[in-house]
Structure formats: structure tokens, C-alpha cells
């Protein structure tokens, strides 16, 4: 898959004034006209980082609420500070399409911990990065010419077409916004919404699985292009599904992702 040209040179083209044109690279697996949550999360995370930045602080947690499917179209992004502060600030953001809000998001911006703090990390180190990207096999009726093709995937255990839990290394093949280098936060957010695909143990041909949100909490910023995600999904009859993921780079774990998910039976073909 990585040997083919990506579907566009970037996920978004900037139009100025907080407006962006979505490219075909943003399209998710369900439809070429609807976006994957990864680029959407990265776009609002980028806005959080750029809004009234305070030296010595960092975005430590982002929650993205997906109010409706996000079309591959022109989007408007806006951010405001709800609770200002030198050490802790709370931000809100939204993405709109043709005047309608399709995504709401919140973030905590906090003071970076002192360099003399001794690190405390309980998660084991990630597995080695595989040396090549294998073909993914049968994707049935899923659209793989958008976000899936715009990322490079190197599975370690399980992946989108096999039951989870799964572990995968990945990196974007294109920048989030044309003409810009992705920040560590943007790289993490662009990947995190893929957790349910990497970790799912449910048959996508039988079950409709849609995440309503994604929360990404980072105790440090990731380093390097390649990120590792180990994900698993829990589901209960009469309940819903919950996907959890550990995020790591070559140095070790740096954060977690969490998704709340609808599970429903697919109608007969």
C-alpha cells in the first residue's frame, strides 16, 4: 500500500482565516465523501496549539466530540480560551461546515513539568518497528483510497482486517496542512482515532461500530515520525463499546487514547 502515491499532497489545504479545504486524503473507510476522525482531530489540535500560546506550557489532553459525519469539504475551525491561566488553561474548539457545527472539542493546556522531575512510566516498551509494510489483504467494500492510503502502517499483531487486540506502528505519508511540518501533538491525534480499527474484535461485516468521541492524554510529547499504538476493544450486550489504546514512540509509552463507541447490527444486504 505504501508503494502507491498518496491520494493528495496533504490532508488539508489552508484557505486563510481558519478555513481549510479537505483533500481526498481525509476520507475514511466508510465513504469517499466522509472524513476519518484522525485528520479532523489533528486539525482541531493544531488550532489549540496555535491559539494564544503561552511559553512553557503544552497541550496535555484533547477530547474531540463528533456531532455528525464530517464531509470532505471546506471546514471552518475556531478556538477560544474558556478558563485562562498561567499554569492551567481550558480551551474549547469547534469545526463547522456551511455554518453547521460538526465537531466540538476541548483541551487542557498546562505548565510543563520541571526538567528535574524523575520520569515515572509503568507501561512496557513497544515492540520493534517492523522492517516493511505488508499488504493488508481483503478490505471488502471499505474505501482505502483516503486516510488509509495517506498513512503508512506496519502491523505487529492483528490489524484492521484481523480480530484484535492489535499493535501497529504508523506514520502519516503527507502533512496535516500543506506547507507545514506536523507537530508531535498533531501526529499523535492524527493516528489516535484509528484505535478502534486496530483493536476491534468485532466483525465489521456484521456489526456497525461508530465512535462518538476520542480522548487523547499525553504525559509527554512524542518524538519522531513513527508512533506505536496498542489497542483493544471491550463491548457488552445491552451496553456499548469502549476502545482503549496505549501510544508509544521508540523511547516508550507517552500517552493513552480512549473512544466511546456505538455498536449495532448491520441491516441485511
Coordinates of C-alpha atoms in Angstrom, one line a residue:
X1 CA 0.0 0.0 0.0
X2 CA 2.8 2.5 0.8
X3 CA 4.3 1.9 -2.6
X4 CA 1.4 3.8 -4.3
X5 CA 1.2 7.6 -4.4
X6 CA -0.8 9.1 -1.5
X7 CA -4.2 10.4 -2.5
X8 CA -3.2 14.0 -2.0
X9 CA -0.1 16.0 -1.0
X10 CA -1.7 16.9 2.4
X11 CA -4.8 16.3 4.4
X12 CA -5.9 19.9 4.2
X13 CA -5.2 23.0 2.1
X14 CA -5.2 26.3 4.1
X15 CA -7.6 28.9 2.8
X16 CA -6.9 31.6 5.4
X17 CA -8.9 32.8 8.4
X18 CA -9.3 29.4 10.0
X19 CA -10.8 27.9 6.8
X20 CA -9.4 24.7 5.2
X21 CA -10.2 22.7 2.1
X22 CA -10.3 19.0 2.9
X23 CA -8.5 16.8 0.3
X24 CA -9.3 13.2 -0.7
X25 CA -6.7 12.0 1.8
X26 CA -9.1 12.8 4.7
X27 CA -11.7 10.3 3.5
X28 CA -12.4 7.5 5.9
X29 CA -13.1 3.8 5.2
X30 CA -16.9 4.1 5.1
X31 CA -17.3 6.6 2.3
X32 CA -15.0 8.7 0.0
X33 CA -17.2 11.7 0.9
X34 CA -16.9 11.4 4.7
X35 CA -13.7 12.1 6.7
X36 CA -11.8 9.8 9.1
X37 CA -11.6 11.2 12.6
X38 CA -7.8 11.2 12.6
X39 CA -7.3 14.3 10.4
X40 CA -10.2 16.0 12.0
X41 CA -8.7 15.5 15.4
X42 CA -5.3 16.7 14.2
X43 CA -6.9 19.9 12.7
X44 CA -8.5 21.0 15.9
X45 CA -5.4 20.0 17.9
X46 CA -3.4 22.3 15.6
X47 CA -5.8 25.1 16.3
X48 CA -5.4 24.5 20.1
X49 CA -1.6 24.7 19.9
X50 CA -1.7 28.0 17.9
X51 CA -4.3 29.8 19.9
X52 CA -2.8 32.4 22.3
X53 CA 0.2 30.2 23.1
X54 CA 1.9 30.6 26.5
X55 CA 5.6 29.8 26.7
X56 CA 6.4 26.9 28.9
X57 CA 3.0 25.2 28.5
X58 CA 1.8 22.3 26.4
X59 CA -1.5 20.7 25.3
X60 CA -1.8 17.7 27.6
X61 CA -5.3 16.4 26.8
X62 CA -7.7 16.8 23.9
X63 CA -11.2 15.4 23.6
X64 CA -12.9 15.5 20.3
X65 CA -16.7 15.1 20.1
X66 CA -18.0 14.0 16.7
X67 CA -21.5 15.5 16.4
X68 CA -22.2 14.3 12.9
X69 CA -20.2 12.8 9.9
X70 CA -17.7 15.3 8.7
X71 CA -17.8 15.8 4.9
X72 CA -14.7 16.0 2.7
X73 CA -15.3 19.7 2.0
X74 CA -14.4 23.2 3.2
X75 CA -14.3 23.4 7.0
X76 CA -14.0 26.4 9.4
X77 CA -12.1 25.9 12.7
X78 CA -12.4 28.2 15.7
X79 CA -10.9 28.1 19.2
X80 CA -11.4 30.1 22.4
X81 CA -10.0 30.1 25.9
X82 CA -12.7 29.3 28.5
X83 CA -10.5 29.3 31.6
X84 CA -7.3 31.3 31.2
X85 CA -4.4 30.7 33.5
X86 CA -0.6 30.8 33.6
X87 CA -0.2 27.2 34.7
X88 CA -3.6 25.7 33.7
X89 CA -5.9 26.8 30.9
X90 CA -9.0 25.2 29.4
X91 CA -9.8 25.7 25.7
X92 CA -12.8 24.9 23.5
X93 CA -12.9 24.5 19.8
X94 CA -15.3 23.7 17.0
X95 CA -15.3 22.7 13.4
X96 CA -18.1 23.9 11.2
X97 CA -19.3 23.0 7.7
X98 CA -21.5 25.6 5.9
X99 CA -22.4 27.1 9.2
X100 CA -23.2 23.9 11.0
X101 CA -21.1 22.6 13.8
X102 CA -19.9 19.0 13.1
X103 CA -17.2 18.7 15.8
X104 CA -16.7 20.2 19.2
X105 CA -13.5 19.7 21.2
X106 CA -11.9 20.7 24.5
X107 CA -8.3 20.8 25.6
X108 CA -6.3 21.3 28.8
X109 CA -3.1 23.4 28.3
X110 CA -0.8 23.0 31.4
X111 CA 2.6 24.1 32.5
X112 CA 5.3 21.7 31.5
X113 CA 6.8 19.8 34.5
X114 CA 10.3 20.7 35.7
X115 CA 13.1 19.0 33.9
X116 CA 14.5 17.7 37.1
X117 CA 11.4 15.5 37.6
X118 CA 12.3 11.8 37.6
X119 CA 10.2 10.0 34.9
X120 CA 7.5 7.5 36.1
X121 CA 6.3 5.2 33.3
X122 CA 4.6 1.8 34.0
X123 CA 3.9 0.6 30.5
X124 CA 6.4 -1.8 28.9
X125 CA 8.4 -0.6 25.9
X126 CA 6.9 -1.0 22.5
X127 CA 7.9 -3.9 20.1
X128 CA 10.5 -3.1 17.4
X129 CA 9.3 -1.3 14.3
X130 CA 8.8 -3.9 11.5
X131 CA 11.1 -3.5 8.6
X132 CA 8.5 -3.4 5.9
X133 CA 4.8 -2.6 5.2
X134 CA 2.9 -5.7 4.2
X135 CA -0.3 -5.7 2.1
X136 CA -3.4 -5.5 4.2
X137 CA -5.4 -8.1 2.3
X138 CA -9.2 -8.1 1.7
X139 CA -10.9 -4.8 2.7
X140 CA -14.2 -5.9 1.3
X141 CA -16.3 -2.8 0.5
X142 CA -14.3 -0.3 2.6
X143 CA -12.8 2.8 1.0
X144 CA -9.0 2.6 1.3
X145 CA -8.0 5.4 -1.1
X146 CA -8.2 8.2 1.5
X147 CA -6.8 8.2 5.1
X148 CA -5.8 4.6 5.0
X149 CA -3.6 5.2 1.9
X150 CA -2.3 8.5 3.3
X151 CA -0.8 6.7 6.3
X152 CA 2.0 4.1 6.3
X153 CA 1.1 1.1 8.5
X154 CA 3.4 -1.6 9.9
X155 CA 1.3 -4.1 11.9
X156 CA 3.0 -6.1 14.7
X157 CA -0.1 -8.0 15.9
X158 CA -3.5 -8.0 14.3
X159 CA -4.7 -5.1 12.2
X160 CA -7.8 -3.7 10.5
X161 CA -8.7 -6.9 8.7
X162 CA -8.0 -9.3 11.6
X163 CA -9.5 -9.5 15.0
X164 CA -7.8 -7.6 17.8
X165 CA -6.4 -6.7 20.2
X166 CA -3.8 -5.2 17.9
X167 CA -0.5 -3.4 17.9
X168 CA 0.7 -1.3 14.9
X169 CA 3.4 1.3 14.0
X170 CA 2.2 4.1 11.8
X171 CA 3.2 7.5 10.4
X172 CA 1.5 10.0 8.0
X173 CA 2.8 10.0 4.5
X174 CA 1.6 13.5 4.0
X175 CA 1.4 16.6 6.3
X176 CA -1.8 17.6 8.0
X177 CA -1.7 21.0 6.4
X178 CA 0.0 21.7 3.1
X179 CA 3.3 23.6 3.5
X180 CA 3.7 22.8 7.3
X181 CA 5.6 20.3 9.3
X182 CA 3.4 18.3 11.7
X183 CA 3.9 18.9 15.4
X184 CA 4.2 16.0 17.9
X185 CA 0.6 16.6 19.1
X186 CA -0.7 16.6 15.6
X187 CA 1.0 13.3 14.8
X188 CA -0.5 11.7 17.9
X189 CA -4.0 13.0 17.2
X190 CA -4.0 12.0 13.5
X191 CA -3.3 8.4 14.5
X192 CA -5.3 8.0 17.7
X193 CA -8.8 7.8 16.1
X194 CA -7.6 4.6 14.4
X195 CA -7.6 2.7 17.7
X196 CA -10.9 1.1 17.2
X197 CA -9.8 -0.3 13.8
X198 CA -6.6 -1.6 15.2
X199 CA -8.1 -3.1 18.3
X200 CA -11.5 -4.3 17.3
X201 CA -12.5 -7.9 17.8
X202 CA -15.9 -7.5 16.1
X203 CA -16.7 -8.5 12.6
X204 CA -17.2 -5.2 10.6
X205 CA -19.3 -7.1 8.0
X206 CA -21.8 -7.9 10.7
X207 CA -21.5 -5.0 13.2
X208 CA -21.7 -1.3 12.7
X209 CA -19.2 0.3 15.0
X210 CA -19.0 4.1 15.3
X211 CA -17.1 6.1 17.8
X212 CA -18.7 9.2 19.2
X213 CA -15.5 10.7 20.5
X214 CA -11.8 10.3 21.1
X215 CA -9.8 11.5 24.1
X216 CA -6.0 11.7 23.9
X217 CA -4.0 12.4 27.0
X218 CA -0.2 12.7 26.7
X219 CA 2.2 12.8 29.7
X220 CA 4.9 13.9 27.2
X221 CA 5.2 14.8 23.6
X222 CA 6.1 12.0 21.2
X223 CA 9.4 12.0 19.4
X224 CA 9.9 11.0 15.7
X225 CA 7.6 10.2 12.8
X226 CA 6.8 6.6 13.7
X227 CA 4.3 6.1 16.5
X228 CA 3.2 2.7 18.0
X229 CA -0.4 2.1 19.1
X230 CA -1.6 -1.0 21.1
X231 CA -5.4 -1.1 21.1
X232 CA -8.2 -3.3 22.5
X233 CA -12.0 -3.0 22.4
X234 CA -14.5 -4.1 25.1
X235 CA -18.2 -4.5 24.3
X236 CA -21.2 -5.7 26.3
X237 CA -24.7 -6.7 25.2
X238 CA -27.2 -4.1 26.3
X239 CA -24.3 -1.6 26.6
X240 CA -21.8 -0.1 24.2
X241 CA -18.2 -0.5 23.3
X242 CA -15.1 1.1 24.7
X243 CA -11.7 1.2 22.9
X244 CA -8.5 1.9 24.8
X245 CA -5.1 2.4 23.4
X246 CA -1.5 2.9 24.6
X247 CA 0.6 5.3 22.5
X248 CA 4.4 5.0 22.3
X249 CA 7.4 6.0 20.3
X250 CA 10.8 4.4 20.1
X251 CA 11.6 5.7 23.6
X252 CA 8.5 4.2 25.2
X253 CA 4.9 5.0 26.1
X254 CA 3.9 8.7 26.1
X255 CA 0.1 8.6 26.4
X256 CA -3.3 7.0 26.1
X257 CA -6.4 7.2 23.9
X258 CA -10.0 6.3 24.7
X259 CA -13.1 6.0 22.4
X260 CA -16.7 5.6 23.3
X261 CA -18.5 3.6 20.6
X262 CA -21.9 2.7 19.3
X263 CA -22.4 -1.0 18.3
X264 CA -25.4 -2.0 16.2
X265 CA -26.2 -4.8 13.8
X266 CA -25.8 -4.1 10.2
X267 CA -29.0 -4.5 8.1
X268 CA -29.1 -7.4 5.8
X269 CA -27.6 -6.7 2.3

